[in-house]
């Protein structure tokens, strides 16, 4: 088993990564002081529940834990205020008190939703994450929890750190291929922003990663999580540095919003967004060849890098204006300097962004 | 002008109390570094807007601030998730960014709602309170913000400290008599839990307070706020000590919930609750005469101390079980030791609580 410690002072917590962890869930909860007197809330979705809920339940029941369960519909549509209210209702009816905790069994959507419930139920109770996707390795570090507003993604949320993260690699075996690739998008992103060697490692081990080889996956998740933890430790509340984690996210979020949250997986959207950031870097005269290098890495992981035709340019621009990264009237982008290093560039003109979108649609650096 | 500093490390903030402050609002915002580039959101209600919104707008416009406005319906029903979502929509459409702030112009409901919006918009932006009720002197200290769930009050919320509180006593002149009394309930509560002299001062100056004499009111608010600030400074996240502020709130919240949030003002409900806590103190053999002393203070401020007949006992008990103070299966009460001192007593049997409710209905200590 691998353990990564996220250092955040009194809010520090460990991420346990390994095989066979879910059947031992209760032991980890006891180790971390979870109350057996107070009821807990498990939040999961209708795709994960049939696969892994029984394993978690048996472990908890065997140790005398009491709990209620909220099973939400799989997918981004569950990150809504109405589903949030339903989960709150389950928590209240289940009698959760201040010593209770919310356990997220699932991917990023379940983690974000359950985390926002934990952050705001009785003004904040304990939160435990049990990720079942590769993508969730990203959201399990940093305490960013949120639901979507119909006008913009992740607009309603909080910073709420988990008590612990239990990452059972066995739960990844049932992931559809498309979700594997989408999850690896965030993994390679961590290399692209801060660790050149790791970015190339992801490309070199792409086939093992895509086949969910436990060794490669264990190492990749450990390294991805550790890079993110390093950034978050230095900037818990996203005052500055932490924004580098948003590489590919300005365009990526717009793609998700215009596509209607569901057409694109988050990892697919930010993959196109990272290709866009590489084009932007070249347009700004930063490091020739970044676009080719970046897209080679992304395509090795079977990720999309071309903006689909049916996403209207004006709609994408409008969505970017609503994004949290649109600050005081100017567009802010995370732009690569080279593979493994990025800068935050403010005051990007809207006309340049439109040019990049046009190039991105053609699949590369062309005159448009 | 009187200034109380709430000491919370890097989250410390001042409360300015005085006459004629609202027309100078912009100067205070500038002093506290509010951005004139980013738009802000004013949240107020339909009773306060006609009285004070123009004053605030003129001040802000004069200084070049940009803002959008959300006017909600007056009353507890606006502390709902659906109103919260509407206010969020206004914030997003108004283009609020991370340098924006939410300004609450109103009483406790507006403060709680606007504060929860500020706590969760983009995972937290600045919050400024401009209270227009006496009751809000309580909620303006401590950073507890929340909305209600249909099943229980304040169940959905956060801790989010304001940047500053601007308390213009002139806005209190238009308060209906019933709201004046209800506001004074929290003021005398601060005396009852921690300052015997101030509790008796409230009783002795009851007629001046009820007539909104500026000197008496200014001193009362300053002292009430200072007592609360002292408690909150020692226990920002309600780990222990802070619970003493809940004197009268276990029964009080149940009265509000069963009455349907609207029949009773919060101050009226906790006044009956404080009478109940005094009865409980005597039933537990703590300080003879507390009930008579407490109710004399409350009635001097024209507050109710008798539980109305139409509130069903079983419903009240059920509501208490859903309250946040119902912890791991036992009832927890804040119980007076004497005037000016309280203890937190755990494991209060439900049968005793039922006895107290029966006595409270009869208006005193009688065999039931």
PDB file of C-alpha atoms in Angstrom, chain B residues 15-259:
ATOM      1  CA  UNK B  15     -18.365  46.176  14.342  1.00  0.00           C
ATOM      2  CA  UNK B  16     -19.122  49.897  14.012  1.00  0.00           C
ATOM      3  CA  UNK B  17     -22.181  50.972  16.025  1.00  0.00           C
ATOM      4  CA  UNK B  18     -23.621  54.475  15.774  1.00  0.00           C
ATOM      5  CA  UNK B  19     -26.009  56.938  14.261  1.00  0.00           C
ATOM      6  CA  UNK B  20     -25.709  58.146  10.638  1.00  0.00           C
ATOM      7  CA  UNK B  21     -23.409  55.359   9.412  1.00  0.00           C
ATOM      8  CA  UNK B  22     -25.365  54.096   6.391  1.00  0.00           C
ATOM      9  CA  UNK B  23     -25.017  57.347   4.379  1.00  0.00           C
ATOM     10  CA  UNK B  24     -21.237  56.936   4.843  1.00  0.00           C
ATOM     11  CA  UNK B  25     -21.230  53.233   3.858  1.00  0.00           C
ATOM     12  CA  UNK B  26     -18.924  53.699   0.852  1.00  0.00           C
ATOM     13  CA  UNK B  27     -16.233  55.313   2.991  1.00  0.00           C
ATOM     14  CA  UNK B  28     -16.208  52.279   5.279  1.00  0.00           C
ATOM     15  CA  UNK B  29     -16.038  49.878   2.328  1.00  0.00           C
ATOM     16  CA  UNK B  30     -13.130  51.798   0.822  1.00  0.00           C
ATOM     17  CA  UNK B  31     -11.384  51.839   4.204  1.00  0.00           C
ATOM     18  CA  UNK B  32     -11.680  48.036   4.243  1.00  0.00           C
ATOM     19  CA  UNK B  33     -10.244  47.648   0.760  1.00  0.00           C
ATOM     20  CA  UNK B  34     -13.348  46.689  -1.197  1.00  0.00           C
ATOM     21  CA  UNK B  35     -12.747  46.620  -4.964  1.00  0.00           C
ATOM     22  CA  UNK B  36     -14.356  49.323  -7.109  1.00  0.00           C
ATOM     23  CA  UNK B  37     -13.500  47.247 -10.203  1.00  0.00           C
ATOM     24  CA  UNK B  38     -15.515  44.143  -9.293  1.00  0.00           C
ATOM     25  CA  UNK B  39     -19.304  44.221  -8.995  1.00  0.00           C
ATOM     26  CA  UNK B  40     -20.894  43.592  -5.583  1.00  0.00           C
ATOM     27  CA  UNK B  41     -24.213  42.124  -4.516  1.00  0.00           C
ATOM     28  CA  UNK B  42     -26.594  43.821  -2.083  1.00  0.00           C
ATOM     29  CA  UNK B  43     -29.091  41.444  -0.506  1.00  0.00           C
ATOM     30  CA  UNK B  44     -32.045  43.020   1.296  1.00  0.00           C
ATOM     31  CA  UNK B  45     -35.759  42.350   1.789  1.00  0.00           C
ATOM     32  CA  UNK B  46     -38.971  43.965   0.604  1.00  0.00           C
ATOM     33  CA  UNK B  47     -39.615  45.674   3.940  1.00  0.00           C
ATOM     34  CA  UNK B  48     -36.128  47.139   4.340  1.00  0.00           C
ATOM     35  CA  UNK B  49     -35.595  48.113   0.694  1.00  0.00           C
ATOM     36  CA  UNK B  50     -38.146  50.978   0.645  1.00  0.00           C
ATOM     37  CA  UNK B  51     -36.706  52.345   3.902  1.00  0.00           C
ATOM     38  CA  UNK B  52     -32.928  52.146   3.512  1.00  0.00           C
ATOM     39  CA  UNK B  53     -31.822  50.857   0.108  1.00  0.00           C
ATOM     40  CA  UNK B  54     -31.675  54.288  -1.543  1.00  0.00           C
ATOM     41  CA  UNK B  55     -29.377  55.590   1.203  1.00  0.00           C
ATOM     42  CA  UNK B  56     -26.954  52.719   0.654  1.00  0.00           C
ATOM     43  CA  UNK B  57     -27.168  52.949  -3.153  1.00  0.00           C
ATOM     44  CA  UNK B  58     -26.465  56.695  -3.174  1.00  0.00           C
ATOM     45  CA  UNK B  59     -23.431  56.235  -0.994  1.00  0.00           C
ATOM     46  CA  UNK B  60     -22.032  53.406  -3.137  1.00  0.00           C
ATOM     47  CA  UNK B  61     -22.812  55.072  -6.473  1.00  0.00           C
ATOM     48  CA  UNK B  62     -21.206  58.292  -5.280  1.00  0.00           C
ATOM     49  CA  UNK B  63     -17.964  56.429  -4.742  1.00  0.00           C
ATOM     50  CA  UNK B  64     -18.054  54.582  -8.056  1.00  0.00           C
ATOM     51  CA  UNK B  65     -18.970  51.124  -6.759  1.00  0.00           C
ATOM     52  CA  UNK B  66     -20.825  48.795  -9.124  1.00  0.00           C
ATOM     53  CA  UNK B  67     -23.445  46.423  -7.728  1.00  0.00           C
ATOM     54  CA  UNK B  68     -26.481  44.251  -8.381  1.00  0.00           C
ATOM     55  CA  UNK B  69     -29.378  43.892  -5.950  1.00  0.00           C
ATOM     56  CA  UNK B  70     -31.398  40.937  -4.708  1.00  0.00           C
ATOM     57  CA  UNK B  71     -34.600  41.877  -2.865  1.00  0.00           C
ATOM     58  CA  UNK B  72     -36.098  38.860  -1.122  1.00  0.00           C
ATOM     59  CA  UNK B  73     -39.434  38.539   0.648  1.00  0.00           C
ATOM     60  CA  UNK B  74     -39.256  39.612   4.264  1.00  0.00           C
ATOM     61  CA  UNK B  75     -39.384  36.785   6.797  1.00  0.00           C
ATOM     62  CA  UNK B  76     -37.946  33.397   7.668  1.00  0.00           C
ATOM     63  CA  UNK B  77     -39.391  31.771   4.527  1.00  0.00           C
ATOM     64  CA  UNK B  78     -36.589  33.451   2.548  1.00  0.00           C
ATOM     65  CA  UNK B  79     -34.006  31.328   4.351  1.00  0.00           C
ATOM     66  CA  UNK B  80     -34.708  28.514   1.906  1.00  0.00           C
ATOM     67  CA  UNK B  81     -32.590  26.754  -0.681  1.00  0.00           C
ATOM     68  CA  UNK B  82     -34.827  28.025  -3.486  1.00  0.00           C
ATOM     69  CA  UNK B  83     -34.353  31.681  -2.493  1.00  0.00           C
ATOM     70  CA  UNK B  84     -30.639  30.941  -2.018  1.00  0.00           C
ATOM     71  CA  UNK B  85     -30.496  29.674  -5.604  1.00  0.00           C
ATOM     72  CA  UNK B  86     -32.258  32.823  -6.874  1.00  0.00           C
ATOM     73  CA  UNK B  87     -29.741  35.041  -5.094  1.00  0.00           C
ATOM     74  CA  UNK B  88     -26.908  32.937  -6.561  1.00  0.00           C
ATOM     75  CA  UNK B  89     -28.414  33.500 -10.021  1.00  0.00           C
ATOM     76  CA  UNK B  90     -28.376  37.261  -9.475  1.00  0.00           C
ATOM     77  CA  UNK B  91     -24.746  37.042  -8.354  1.00  0.00           C
ATOM     78  CA  UNK B  92     -23.702  35.052 -11.421  1.00  0.00           C
ATOM     79  CA  UNK B  93     -25.665  37.199 -13.858  1.00  0.00           C
ATOM     80  CA  UNK B  94     -24.197  40.270 -12.185  1.00  0.00           C
ATOM     81  CA  UNK B  95     -20.742  38.923 -12.961  1.00  0.00           C
ATOM     82  CA  UNK B  96     -19.492  38.739  -9.376  1.00  0.00           C
ATOM     83  CA  UNK B  97     -15.920  37.461  -9.209  1.00  0.00           C
ATOM     84  CA  UNK B  98     -13.543  36.488  -6.426  1.00  0.00           C
ATOM     85  CA  UNK B  99     -12.880  40.121  -5.494  1.00  0.00           C
ATOM     86  CA  UNK B 100     -16.587  40.840  -5.186  1.00  0.00           C
ATOM     87  CA  UNK B 101     -18.492  40.913  -1.920  1.00  0.00           C
ATOM     88  CA  UNK B 102     -21.991  40.266  -0.672  1.00  0.00           C
ATOM     89  CA  UNK B 103     -23.530  43.068   1.394  1.00  0.00           C
ATOM     90  CA  UNK B 104     -26.407  42.115   3.707  1.00  0.00           C
ATOM     91  CA  UNK B 105     -28.719  45.068   4.401  1.00  0.00           C
ATOM     92  CA  UNK B 106     -31.357  43.808   6.801  1.00  0.00           C
ATOM     93  CA  UNK B 107     -32.051  41.653   9.808  1.00  0.00           C
ATOM     94  CA  UNK B 108     -31.011  38.146  10.777  1.00  0.00           C
ATOM     95  CA  UNK B 109     -32.759  36.420   7.881  1.00  0.00           C
ATOM     96  CA  UNK B 110     -31.072  38.590   5.264  1.00  0.00           C
ATOM     97  CA  UNK B 111     -27.742  38.249   7.083  1.00  0.00           C
ATOM     98  CA  UNK B 112     -27.952  34.456   7.306  1.00  0.00           C
ATOM     99  CA  UNK B 113     -29.029  34.060   3.687  1.00  0.00           C
ATOM    100  CA  UNK B 114     -26.573  36.580   2.237  1.00  0.00           C
ATOM    101  CA  UNK B 115     -23.813  35.182   4.425  1.00  0.00           C
ATOM    102  CA  UNK B 116     -24.392  31.650   3.159  1.00  0.00           C
ATOM    103  CA  UNK B 117     -24.306  32.981  -0.406  1.00  0.00           C
ATOM    104  CA  UNK B 118     -20.998  34.745   0.367  1.00  0.00           C
ATOM    105  CA  UNK B 119     -19.635  31.572   2.031  1.00  0.00           C
ATOM    106  CA  UNK B 120     -20.385  29.396  -0.984  1.00  0.00           C
ATOM    107  CA  UNK B 121     -20.295  31.638  -4.091  1.00  0.00           C
ATOM    108  CA  UNK B 122     -17.116  30.526  -5.877  1.00  0.00           C
ATOM    109  CA  UNK B 123     -16.298  28.703  -2.615  1.00  0.00           C
ATOM    110  CA  UNK B 124     -16.339  31.909  -0.591  1.00  0.00           C
ATOM    111  CA  UNK B 125     -16.116  35.663  -1.183  1.00  0.00           C
ATOM    112  CA  UNK B 126     -16.209  38.680   1.170  1.00  0.00           C
ATOM    113  CA  UNK B 127     -19.227  39.350   3.313  1.00  0.00           C
ATOM    114  CA  UNK B 128     -20.350  42.663   4.810  1.00  0.00           C
ATOM    115  CA  UNK B 129     -23.206  43.102   7.231  1.00  0.00           C
ATOM    116  CA  UNK B 130     -25.369  46.183   7.670  1.00  0.00           C
ATOM    117  CA  UNK B 131     -27.915  45.119  10.290  1.00  0.00           C
ATOM    118  CA  UNK B 132     -31.250  46.901  10.488  1.00  0.00           C
ATOM    119  CA  UNK B 133     -32.721  45.071  13.477  1.00  0.00           C
ATOM    120  CA  UNK B 134     -31.777  44.688  17.113  1.00  0.00           C
ATOM    121  CA  UNK B 135     -31.855  40.915  16.774  1.00  0.00           C
ATOM    122  CA  UNK B 136     -29.146  41.068  14.105  1.00  0.00           C
ATOM    123  CA  UNK B 137     -26.650  42.274  16.732  1.00  0.00           C
ATOM    124  CA  UNK B 138     -26.528  38.625  17.676  1.00  0.00           C
ATOM    125  CA  UNK B 139     -26.142  37.116  14.221  1.00  0.00           C
ATOM    126  CA  UNK B 140     -23.604  39.743  13.170  1.00  0.00           C
ATOM    127  CA  UNK B 141     -21.058  38.224  15.551  1.00  0.00           C
ATOM    128  CA  UNK B 142     -19.690  34.762  15.049  1.00  0.00           C
ATOM    129  CA  UNK B 143     -19.942  34.042  11.362  1.00  0.00           C
ATOM    130  CA  UNK B 144     -22.735  31.486  11.621  1.00  0.00           C
ATOM    131  CA  UNK B 145     -24.633  31.669   8.361  1.00  0.00           C
ATOM    132  CA  UNK B 146     -27.322  29.282   7.161  1.00  0.00           C
ATOM    133  CA  UNK B 147     -30.556  28.524   5.418  1.00  0.00           C
ATOM    134  CA  UNK B 148     -33.316  26.258   6.694  1.00  0.00           C
ATOM    135  CA  UNK B 149     -34.219  22.769   5.557  1.00  0.00           C
ATOM    136  CA  UNK B 150     -37.970  22.049   5.611  1.00  0.00           C
ATOM    137  CA  UNK B 151     -37.227  19.523   8.375  1.00  0.00           C
ATOM    138  CA  UNK B 152     -35.047  21.717  10.588  1.00  0.00           C
ATOM    139  CA  UNK B 153     -33.837  25.248  11.032  1.00  0.00           C
ATOM    140  CA  UNK B 154     -30.295  26.391  10.129  1.00  0.00           C
ATOM    141  CA  UNK B 155     -29.405  22.845   9.106  1.00  0.00           C
ATOM    142  CA  UNK B 156     -27.576  23.958   5.961  1.00  0.00           C
ATOM    143  CA  UNK B 157     -24.835  26.480   6.544  1.00  0.00           C
ATOM    144  CA  UNK B 158     -21.255  27.438   7.166  1.00  0.00           C
ATOM    145  CA  UNK B 159     -18.936  29.505   9.321  1.00  0.00           C
ATOM    146  CA  UNK B 160     -18.052  32.624   7.354  1.00  0.00           C
ATOM    147  CA  UNK B 161     -16.847  35.761   9.123  1.00  0.00           C
ATOM    148  CA  UNK B 162     -17.735  39.205   7.745  1.00  0.00           C
ATOM    149  CA  UNK B 163     -15.098  41.772   6.765  1.00  0.00           C
ATOM    150  CA  UNK B 164     -16.903  44.417   8.769  1.00  0.00           C
ATOM    151  CA  UNK B 165     -20.285  45.138  10.329  1.00  0.00           C
ATOM    152  CA  UNK B 166     -21.825  48.588   9.935  1.00  0.00           C
ATOM    153  CA  UNK B 167     -24.589  49.033  12.501  1.00  0.00           C
ATOM    154  CA  UNK B 168     -26.540  52.219  11.872  1.00  0.00           C
ATOM    155  CA  UNK B 169     -28.830  52.796  14.858  1.00  0.00           C
ATOM    156  CA  UNK B 170     -31.026  55.106  12.765  1.00  0.00           C
ATOM    157  CA  UNK B 171     -32.288  52.107  10.821  1.00  0.00           C
ATOM    158  CA  UNK B 172     -33.815  50.732  14.031  1.00  0.00           C
ATOM    159  CA  UNK B 173     -36.254  53.644  14.358  1.00  0.00           C
ATOM    160  CA  UNK B 174     -38.735  52.040  11.990  1.00  0.00           C
ATOM    161  CA  UNK B 175     -38.824  48.665  13.760  1.00  0.00           C
ATOM    162  CA  UNK B 176     -42.280  47.494  14.899  1.00  0.00           C
ATOM    163  CA  UNK B 177     -42.595  47.192  18.694  1.00  0.00           C
ATOM    164  CA  UNK B 178     -42.830  43.401  18.510  1.00  0.00           C
ATOM    165  CA  UNK B 179     -39.503  43.179  16.704  1.00  0.00           C
ATOM    166  CA  UNK B 180     -37.876  45.541  19.168  1.00  0.00           C
ATOM    167  CA  UNK B 181     -38.824  43.225  22.040  1.00  0.00           C
ATOM    168  CA  UNK B 182     -37.772  40.133  20.092  1.00  0.00           C
ATOM    169  CA  UNK B 183     -34.384  41.703  19.424  1.00  0.00           C
ATOM    170  CA  UNK B 184     -33.902  42.571  23.067  1.00  0.00           C
ATOM    171  CA  UNK B 185     -34.400  38.872  23.904  1.00  0.00           C
ATOM    172  CA  UNK B 186     -30.939  38.069  22.506  1.00  0.00           C
ATOM    173  CA  UNK B 187     -29.501  41.120  24.243  1.00  0.00           C
ATOM    174  CA  UNK B 188     -30.706  40.060  27.693  1.00  0.00           C
ATOM    175  CA  UNK B 189     -29.641  36.490  26.862  1.00  0.00           C
ATOM    176  CA  UNK B 190     -26.046  37.709  26.651  1.00  0.00           C
ATOM    177  CA  UNK B 191     -26.431  39.057  30.170  1.00  0.00           C
ATOM    178  CA  UNK B 192     -28.075  35.865  31.416  1.00  0.00           C
ATOM    179  CA  UNK B 193     -25.249  33.625  30.210  1.00  0.00           C
ATOM    180  CA  UNK B 194     -22.227  35.680  31.187  1.00  0.00           C
ATOM    181  CA  UNK B 195     -22.856  39.077  32.782  1.00  0.00           C
ATOM    182  CA  UNK B 196     -25.224  39.401  35.756  1.00  0.00           C
ATOM    183  CA  UNK B 197     -24.794  43.174  35.934  1.00  0.00           C
ATOM    184  CA  UNK B 198     -25.720  43.609  32.266  1.00  0.00           C
ATOM    185  CA  UNK B 199     -28.757  41.345  32.652  1.00  0.00           C
ATOM    186  CA  UNK B 200     -30.077  43.556  35.460  1.00  0.00           C
ATOM    187  CA  UNK B 201     -29.101  46.673  33.476  1.00  0.00           C
ATOM    188  CA  UNK B 202     -31.363  45.465  30.634  1.00  0.00           C
ATOM    189  CA  UNK B 203     -34.270  45.104  33.059  1.00  0.00           C
ATOM    190  CA  UNK B 204     -33.635  48.479  34.674  1.00  0.00           C
ATOM    191  CA  UNK B 205     -33.379  50.215  31.298  1.00  0.00           C
ATOM    192  CA  UNK B 206     -36.209  48.246  29.708  1.00  0.00           C
ATOM    193  CA  UNK B 207     -38.385  51.287  29.048  1.00  0.00           C
ATOM    194  CA  UNK B 208     -35.540  53.254  27.404  1.00  0.00           C
ATOM    195  CA  UNK B 209     -34.604  50.217  25.323  1.00  0.00           C
ATOM    196  CA  UNK B 210     -38.199  49.687  24.233  1.00  0.00           C
ATOM    197  CA  UNK B 211     -38.385  53.355  23.227  1.00  0.00           C
ATOM    198  CA  UNK B 212     -35.122  52.978  21.255  1.00  0.00           C
ATOM    199  CA  UNK B 213     -33.290  55.624  23.209  1.00  0.00           C
ATOM    200  CA  UNK B 214     -29.998  55.966  21.289  1.00  0.00           C
ATOM    201  CA  UNK B 215     -27.753  56.014  24.353  1.00  0.00           C
ATOM    202  CA  UNK B 216     -29.319  52.990  25.993  1.00  0.00           C
ATOM    203  CA  UNK B 217     -29.540  51.106  22.703  1.00  0.00           C
ATOM    204  CA  UNK B 218     -25.955  51.947  21.739  1.00  0.00           C
ATOM    205  CA  UNK B 219     -24.643  50.712  25.069  1.00  0.00           C
ATOM    206  CA  UNK B 220     -26.867  47.619  25.079  1.00  0.00           C
ATOM    207  CA  UNK B 221     -25.790  46.601  21.586  1.00  0.00           C
ATOM    208  CA  UNK B 222     -22.125  47.290  22.315  1.00  0.00           C
ATOM    209  CA  UNK B 223     -22.235  45.170  25.476  1.00  0.00           C
ATOM    210  CA  UNK B 224     -24.317  42.404  23.855  1.00  0.00           C
ATOM    211  CA  UNK B 225     -21.978  42.232  20.875  1.00  0.00           C
ATOM    212  CA  UNK B 226     -18.889  42.332  23.110  1.00  0.00           C
ATOM    213  CA  UNK B 227     -20.091  39.408  25.263  1.00  0.00           C
ATOM    214  CA  UNK B 228     -20.825  37.354  22.197  1.00  0.00           C
ATOM    215  CA  UNK B 229     -17.481  38.303  20.609  1.00  0.00           C
ATOM    216  CA  UNK B 230     -15.689  37.186  23.767  1.00  0.00           C
ATOM    217  CA  UNK B 231     -17.344  33.759  23.621  1.00  0.00           C
ATOM    218  CA  UNK B 232     -16.843  33.343  19.868  1.00  0.00           C
ATOM    219  CA  UNK B 233     -13.158  34.372  20.049  1.00  0.00           C
ATOM    220  CA  UNK B 234     -12.563  31.465  22.369  1.00  0.00           C
ATOM    221  CA  UNK B 235     -14.475  28.941  20.279  1.00  0.00           C
ATOM    222  CA  UNK B 236     -14.919  29.995  16.673  1.00  0.00           C
ATOM    223  CA  UNK B 237     -16.306  26.699  15.403  1.00  0.00           C
ATOM    224  CA  UNK B 238     -18.583  25.829  18.287  1.00  0.00           C
ATOM    225  CA  UNK B 239     -16.416  23.061  19.727  1.00  0.00           C
ATOM    226  CA  UNK B 240     -17.586  23.602  23.283  1.00  0.00           C
ATOM    227  CA  UNK B 241     -17.883  26.921  25.112  1.00  0.00           C
ATOM    228  CA  UNK B 242     -19.774  28.597  22.297  1.00  0.00           C
ATOM    229  CA  UNK B 243     -22.728  26.326  22.959  1.00  0.00           C
ATOM    230  CA  UNK B 244     -23.651  28.499  25.969  1.00  0.00           C
ATOM    231  CA  UNK B 245     -24.969  31.015  23.440  1.00  0.00           C
ATOM    232  CA  UNK B 246     -27.746  28.530  22.778  1.00  0.00           C
ATOM    233  CA  UNK B 247     -29.519  29.312  26.054  1.00  0.00           C
ATOM    234  CA  UNK B 248     -33.227  28.946  25.308  1.00  0.00           C
ATOM    235  CA  UNK B 249     -32.579  27.727  21.783  1.00  0.00           C
ATOM    236  CA  UNK B 250     -33.363  24.010  22.144  1.00  0.00           C
ATOM    237  CA  UNK B 251     -36.984  24.693  23.049  1.00  0.00           C
ATOM    238  CA  UNK B 252     -36.961  27.953  21.050  1.00  0.00           C
ATOM    239  CA  UNK B 253     -36.040  26.294  17.760  1.00  0.00           C
ATOM    240  CA  UNK B 254     -38.674  23.619  18.347  1.00  0.00           C
ATOM    241  CA  UNK B 255     -41.312  26.328  18.879  1.00  0.00           C
ATOM    242  CA  UNK B 256     -40.299  28.011  15.628  1.00  0.00           C
ATOM    243  CA  UNK B 257     -40.298  24.717  13.725  1.00  0.00           C
ATOM    244  CA  UNK B 258     -43.695  23.558  15.011  1.00  0.00           C
ATOM    245  CA  UNK B 259     -45.167  27.054  14.639  1.00  0.00           C
TER     246      UNK B 259
END
